Coordinates of C-alpha atoms in Angstrom, one line a residue:
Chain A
X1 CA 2.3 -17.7 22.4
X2 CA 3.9 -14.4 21.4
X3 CA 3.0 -11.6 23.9
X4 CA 1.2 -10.0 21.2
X5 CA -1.4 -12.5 21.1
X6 CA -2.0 -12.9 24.0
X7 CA -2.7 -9.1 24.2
X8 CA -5.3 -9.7 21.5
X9 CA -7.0 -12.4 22.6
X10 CA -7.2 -11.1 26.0
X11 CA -8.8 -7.5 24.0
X12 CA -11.0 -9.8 21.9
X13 CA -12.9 -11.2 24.5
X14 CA -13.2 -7.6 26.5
X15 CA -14.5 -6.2 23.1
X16 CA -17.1 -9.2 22.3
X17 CA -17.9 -9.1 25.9
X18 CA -19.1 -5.1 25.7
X19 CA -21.0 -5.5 22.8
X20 CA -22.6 -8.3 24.0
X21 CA -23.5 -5.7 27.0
X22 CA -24.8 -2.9 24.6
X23 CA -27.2 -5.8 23.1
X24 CA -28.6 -6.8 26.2
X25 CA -28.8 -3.9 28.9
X26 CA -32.3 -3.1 29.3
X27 CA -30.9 0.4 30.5
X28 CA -30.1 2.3 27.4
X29 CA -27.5 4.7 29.1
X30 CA -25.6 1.3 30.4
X31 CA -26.0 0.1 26.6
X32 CA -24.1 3.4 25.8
X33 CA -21.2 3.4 28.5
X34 CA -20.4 -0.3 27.2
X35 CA -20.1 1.2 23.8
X36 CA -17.6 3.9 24.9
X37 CA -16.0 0.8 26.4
X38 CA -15.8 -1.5 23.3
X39 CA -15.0 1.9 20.9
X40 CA -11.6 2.4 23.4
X41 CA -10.9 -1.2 22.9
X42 CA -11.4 -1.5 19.1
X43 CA -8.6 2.3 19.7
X44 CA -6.5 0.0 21.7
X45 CA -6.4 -2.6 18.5
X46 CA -5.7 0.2 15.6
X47 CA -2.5 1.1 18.5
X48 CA -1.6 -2.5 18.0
X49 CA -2.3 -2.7 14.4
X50 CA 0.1 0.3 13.8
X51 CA -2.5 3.0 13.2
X52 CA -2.0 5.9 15.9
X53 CA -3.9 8.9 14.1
X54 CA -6.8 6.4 13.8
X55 CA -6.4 5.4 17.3
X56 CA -7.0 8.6 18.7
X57 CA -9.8 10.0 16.4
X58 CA -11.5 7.1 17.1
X59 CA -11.1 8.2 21.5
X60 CA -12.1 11.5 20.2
X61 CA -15.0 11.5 17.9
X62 CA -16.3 7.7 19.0
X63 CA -15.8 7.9 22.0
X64 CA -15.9 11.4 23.0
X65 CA -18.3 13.3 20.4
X66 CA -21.2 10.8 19.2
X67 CA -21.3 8.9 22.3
X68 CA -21.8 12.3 24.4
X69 CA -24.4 13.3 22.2
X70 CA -25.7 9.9 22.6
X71 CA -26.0 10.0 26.1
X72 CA -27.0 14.0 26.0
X73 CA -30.3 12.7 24.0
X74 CA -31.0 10.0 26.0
X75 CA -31.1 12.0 29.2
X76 CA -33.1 14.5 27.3
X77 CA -35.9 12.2 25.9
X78 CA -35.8 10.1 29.6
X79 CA -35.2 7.0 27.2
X80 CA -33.1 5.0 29.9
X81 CA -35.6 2.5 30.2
X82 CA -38.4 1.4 27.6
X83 CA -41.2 -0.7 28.1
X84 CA -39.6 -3.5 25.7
X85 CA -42.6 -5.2 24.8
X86 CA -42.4 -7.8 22.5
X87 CA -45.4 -7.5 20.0
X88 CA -43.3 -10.3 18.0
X89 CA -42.5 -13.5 20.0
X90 CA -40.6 -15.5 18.0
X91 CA -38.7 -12.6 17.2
X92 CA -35.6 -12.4 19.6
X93 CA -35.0 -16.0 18.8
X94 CA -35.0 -15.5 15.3
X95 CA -33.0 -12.3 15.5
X96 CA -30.4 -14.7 17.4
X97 CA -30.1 -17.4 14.9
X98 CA -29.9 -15.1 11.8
X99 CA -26.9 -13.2 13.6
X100 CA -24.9 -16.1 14.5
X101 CA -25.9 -18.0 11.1
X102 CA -24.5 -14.6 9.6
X103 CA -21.4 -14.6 11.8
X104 CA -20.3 -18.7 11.1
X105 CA -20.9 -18.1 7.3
X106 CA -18.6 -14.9 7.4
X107 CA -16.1 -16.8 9.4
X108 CA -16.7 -19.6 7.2
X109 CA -16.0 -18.0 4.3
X110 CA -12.9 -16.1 5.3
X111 CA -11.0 -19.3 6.5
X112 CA -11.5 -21.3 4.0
X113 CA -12.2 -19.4 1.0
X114 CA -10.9 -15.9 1.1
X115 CA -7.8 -16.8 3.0
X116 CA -6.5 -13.5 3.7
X117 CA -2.7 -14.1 4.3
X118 CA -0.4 -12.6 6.3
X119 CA 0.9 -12.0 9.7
X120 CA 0.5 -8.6 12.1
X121 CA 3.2 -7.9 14.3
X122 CA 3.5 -5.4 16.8
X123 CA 4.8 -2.3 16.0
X124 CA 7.8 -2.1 18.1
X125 CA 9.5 0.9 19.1
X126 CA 11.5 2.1 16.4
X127 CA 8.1 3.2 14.7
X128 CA 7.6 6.8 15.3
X129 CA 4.7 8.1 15.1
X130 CA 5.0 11.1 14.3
X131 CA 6.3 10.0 11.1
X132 CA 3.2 7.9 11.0
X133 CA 1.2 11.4 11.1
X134 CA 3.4 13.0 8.9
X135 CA 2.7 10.2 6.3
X136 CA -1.1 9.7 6.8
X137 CA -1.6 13.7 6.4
X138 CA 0.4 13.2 3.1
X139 CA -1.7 10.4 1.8
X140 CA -4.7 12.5 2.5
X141 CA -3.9 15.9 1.3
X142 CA -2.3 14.7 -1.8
X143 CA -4.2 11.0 -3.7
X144 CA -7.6 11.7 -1.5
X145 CA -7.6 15.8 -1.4
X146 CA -11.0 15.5 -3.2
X147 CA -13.0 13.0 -1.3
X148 CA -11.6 15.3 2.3
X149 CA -13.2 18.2 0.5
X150 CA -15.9 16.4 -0.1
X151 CA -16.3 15.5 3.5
X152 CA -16.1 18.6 4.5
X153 CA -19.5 19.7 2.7
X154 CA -21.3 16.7 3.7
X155 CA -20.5 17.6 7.9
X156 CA -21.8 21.3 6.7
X157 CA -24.9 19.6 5.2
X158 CA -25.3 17.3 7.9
X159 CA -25.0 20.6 10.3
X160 CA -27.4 22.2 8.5
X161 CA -29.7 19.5 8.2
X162 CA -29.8 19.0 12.3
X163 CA -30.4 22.9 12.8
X164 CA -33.1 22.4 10.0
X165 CA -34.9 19.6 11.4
X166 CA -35.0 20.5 15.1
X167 CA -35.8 24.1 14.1
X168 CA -39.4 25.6 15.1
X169 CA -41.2 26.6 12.3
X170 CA -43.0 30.0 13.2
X171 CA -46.4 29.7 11.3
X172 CA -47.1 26.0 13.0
X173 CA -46.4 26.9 16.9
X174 CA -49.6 25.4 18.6
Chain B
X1 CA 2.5 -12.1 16.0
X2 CA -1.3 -12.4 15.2
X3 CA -2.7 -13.8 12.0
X4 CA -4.8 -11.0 9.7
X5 CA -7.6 -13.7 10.1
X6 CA -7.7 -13.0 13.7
X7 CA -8.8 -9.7 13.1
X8 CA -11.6 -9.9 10.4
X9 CA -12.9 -13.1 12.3
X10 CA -13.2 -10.6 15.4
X11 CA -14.7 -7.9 12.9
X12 CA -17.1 -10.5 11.5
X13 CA -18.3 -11.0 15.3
X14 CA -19.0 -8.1 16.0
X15 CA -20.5 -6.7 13.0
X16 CA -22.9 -9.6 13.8
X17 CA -23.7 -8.5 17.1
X18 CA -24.8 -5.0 15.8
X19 CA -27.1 -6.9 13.4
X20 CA -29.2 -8.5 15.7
X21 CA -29.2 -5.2 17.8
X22 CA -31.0 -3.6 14.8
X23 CA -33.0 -6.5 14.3
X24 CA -34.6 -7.3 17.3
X25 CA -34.4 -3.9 20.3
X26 CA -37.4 -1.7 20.2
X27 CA -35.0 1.1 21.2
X28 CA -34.2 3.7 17.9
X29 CA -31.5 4.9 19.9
X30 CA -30.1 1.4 20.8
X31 CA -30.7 0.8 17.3
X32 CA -28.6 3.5 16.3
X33 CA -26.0 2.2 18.4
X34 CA -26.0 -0.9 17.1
X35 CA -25.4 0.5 13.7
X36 CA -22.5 2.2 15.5
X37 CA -20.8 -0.8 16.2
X38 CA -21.2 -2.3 12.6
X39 CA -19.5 0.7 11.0
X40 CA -16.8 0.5 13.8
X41 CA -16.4 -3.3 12.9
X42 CA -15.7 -2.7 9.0
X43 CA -13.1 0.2 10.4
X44 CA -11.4 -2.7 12.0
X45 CA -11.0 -5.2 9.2
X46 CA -10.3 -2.3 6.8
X47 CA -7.8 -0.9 9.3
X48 CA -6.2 -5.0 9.7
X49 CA -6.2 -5.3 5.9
X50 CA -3.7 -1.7 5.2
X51 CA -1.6 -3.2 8.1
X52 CA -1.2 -6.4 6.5
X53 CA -0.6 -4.6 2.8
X54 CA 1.7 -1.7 4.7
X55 CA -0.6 0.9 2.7
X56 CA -1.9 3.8 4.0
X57 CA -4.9 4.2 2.1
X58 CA -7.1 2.2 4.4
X59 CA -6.2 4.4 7.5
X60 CA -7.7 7.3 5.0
X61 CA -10.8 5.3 4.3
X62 CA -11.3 4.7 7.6
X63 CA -10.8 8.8 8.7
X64 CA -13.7 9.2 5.9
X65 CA -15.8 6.2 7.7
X66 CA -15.6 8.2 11.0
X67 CA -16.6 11.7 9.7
X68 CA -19.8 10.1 8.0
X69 CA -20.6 8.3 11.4
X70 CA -20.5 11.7 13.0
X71 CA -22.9 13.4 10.1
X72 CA -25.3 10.4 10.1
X73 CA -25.6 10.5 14.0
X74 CA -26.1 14.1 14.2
X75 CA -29.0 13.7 11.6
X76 CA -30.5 10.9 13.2
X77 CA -30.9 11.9 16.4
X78 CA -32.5 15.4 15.5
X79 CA -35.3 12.9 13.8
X80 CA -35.5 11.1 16.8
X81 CA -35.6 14.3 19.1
X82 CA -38.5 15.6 16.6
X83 CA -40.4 12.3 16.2
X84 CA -40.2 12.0 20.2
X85 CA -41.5 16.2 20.2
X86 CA -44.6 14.9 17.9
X87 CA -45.6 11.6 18.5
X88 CA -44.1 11.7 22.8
X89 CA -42.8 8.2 22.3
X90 CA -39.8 6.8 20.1
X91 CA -41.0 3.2 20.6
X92 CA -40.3 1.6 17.2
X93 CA -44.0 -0.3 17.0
X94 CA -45.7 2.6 17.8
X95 CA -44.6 4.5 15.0
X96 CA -46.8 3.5 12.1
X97 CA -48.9 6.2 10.9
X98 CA -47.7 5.5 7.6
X99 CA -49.2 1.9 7.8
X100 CA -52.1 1.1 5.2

């Protein structure tokens, strides 16, 4: 077994095993730590899989960003912990047998059917990565200028949207 | 060396995972986060596929899947501030005014 592999296997089960603890933590701000916890992982996997820029966006706007302003709301609404009554009692069971149904007919599918080929190895040294950022910034400013421009108006509408939503409107104060 | 099937196989896990989150927890905000970790499961097989095809493409796609997670959370959590302002609970089953 290459060193690689056993790298992922090792980051597999770590990644499986903290969304199996967002899932299940009856503490919502636990749910959200093991999130930060599985998004590093998946960041650690994009390293392996030769992506730096992706890597560290991922630490920065999963990680850092959406998860603080996860855990920023959470605090604020006092969410942590939520009487989880189940109106529906056949329905965790069910939720459980539809999931891994849908995960052994994915798997399924892709290893016998789709059979997508090919080996990753490791990037090794001699990959630089600044040339990797030099040649994802040209991708993106040159065949996909349009769709970052677009991206760039929906964050402002998204922006506005928040402020719009969580504003006060002054002729219903109560 | 690890096979590309490695990688989607671990993709198709844990986008299953983040289903039965939103399926089953009463929780919007867990709910949300469970819809976190699909989107960040389809990063990873698009991200294991342009590695495989040595394209750079995917990586982009992937930027563009990121910057929409941002947008979508920052909407969706000013609803569930307001709803939680209005109503003073965010419990799932005990939002349905709008049932018949």
């Amino acid at each position: 077994m290459s060193s690689d592999l056993i790298l992922f296997l090792i980051l597999a089960v770590v990644a499986i095993a903290t969304a199996i603890g967002m899932l299940l933590n009856r503490n919502s701000v636990y749910s959200a730590l093991f999130l930060v916890l599985n998004f590093i992982t998946v960041a650690v996997f994009y390293l392996l899989l030769g992506a730096p820029f992706i890597a560290m966006a991922q630490v920065t706007v999963y990680a850092g960003a959406i998860m603080v302003l996860f855990l920023f709301v959470i605090m604020l609404l006092g969410a942590e912990r939520l009487a989880d009554a189940q109106v529906l009692p056949w329905q965790k069971p069910l939720a459980y047998g539809l999931a891994f149904v849908l995960a052994a007919e994915t798997i399924y599918l892709l290893v016998t059917r789709a059979r997508p080929e090919g080996n990753i190895l490791a990037p090794d040294a001699t990959v630089n990565t600044v040339e990797n950022l030099r040649q994802v910034g040209m991708t993106l400013f040159s065949d996909y200028l349009l769709p970052f421009e677009v991206t760039s108006i929906l964050l402002l509408v998204a922006m506005i949207g928040a402020i719009t939503i969580s504003r006060r409107e002054k002729g219903r104060q109560k | 060396m690890v096979p590309v099937e490695y990688y989607i196989i671990l993709s198709a896990i844990l986008f299953s995972i983040g289903v039965a989150g939103v399926v089953f927890r009463r929780n919007p905000l867990v709910i949300f986060m469970s819809i976190e970790l699909m989107l960040n499961a389809a990063n990873l097989a698009i991200v294991a596929f342009s590695s495989v095809l040595k394209s750079f493409s995917g990586q982009i796609f992937v930027f563009f899947v990121i910057a929409v997670a941002a947008a979508e959370v920052a909407v969706g959590l000013a609803l569930i501030v307001e709803i939680f302002k209005s109503k003073r609970t965010i419990d799932v089953d005990q939002l349905n005014s709008m049932k018949g």
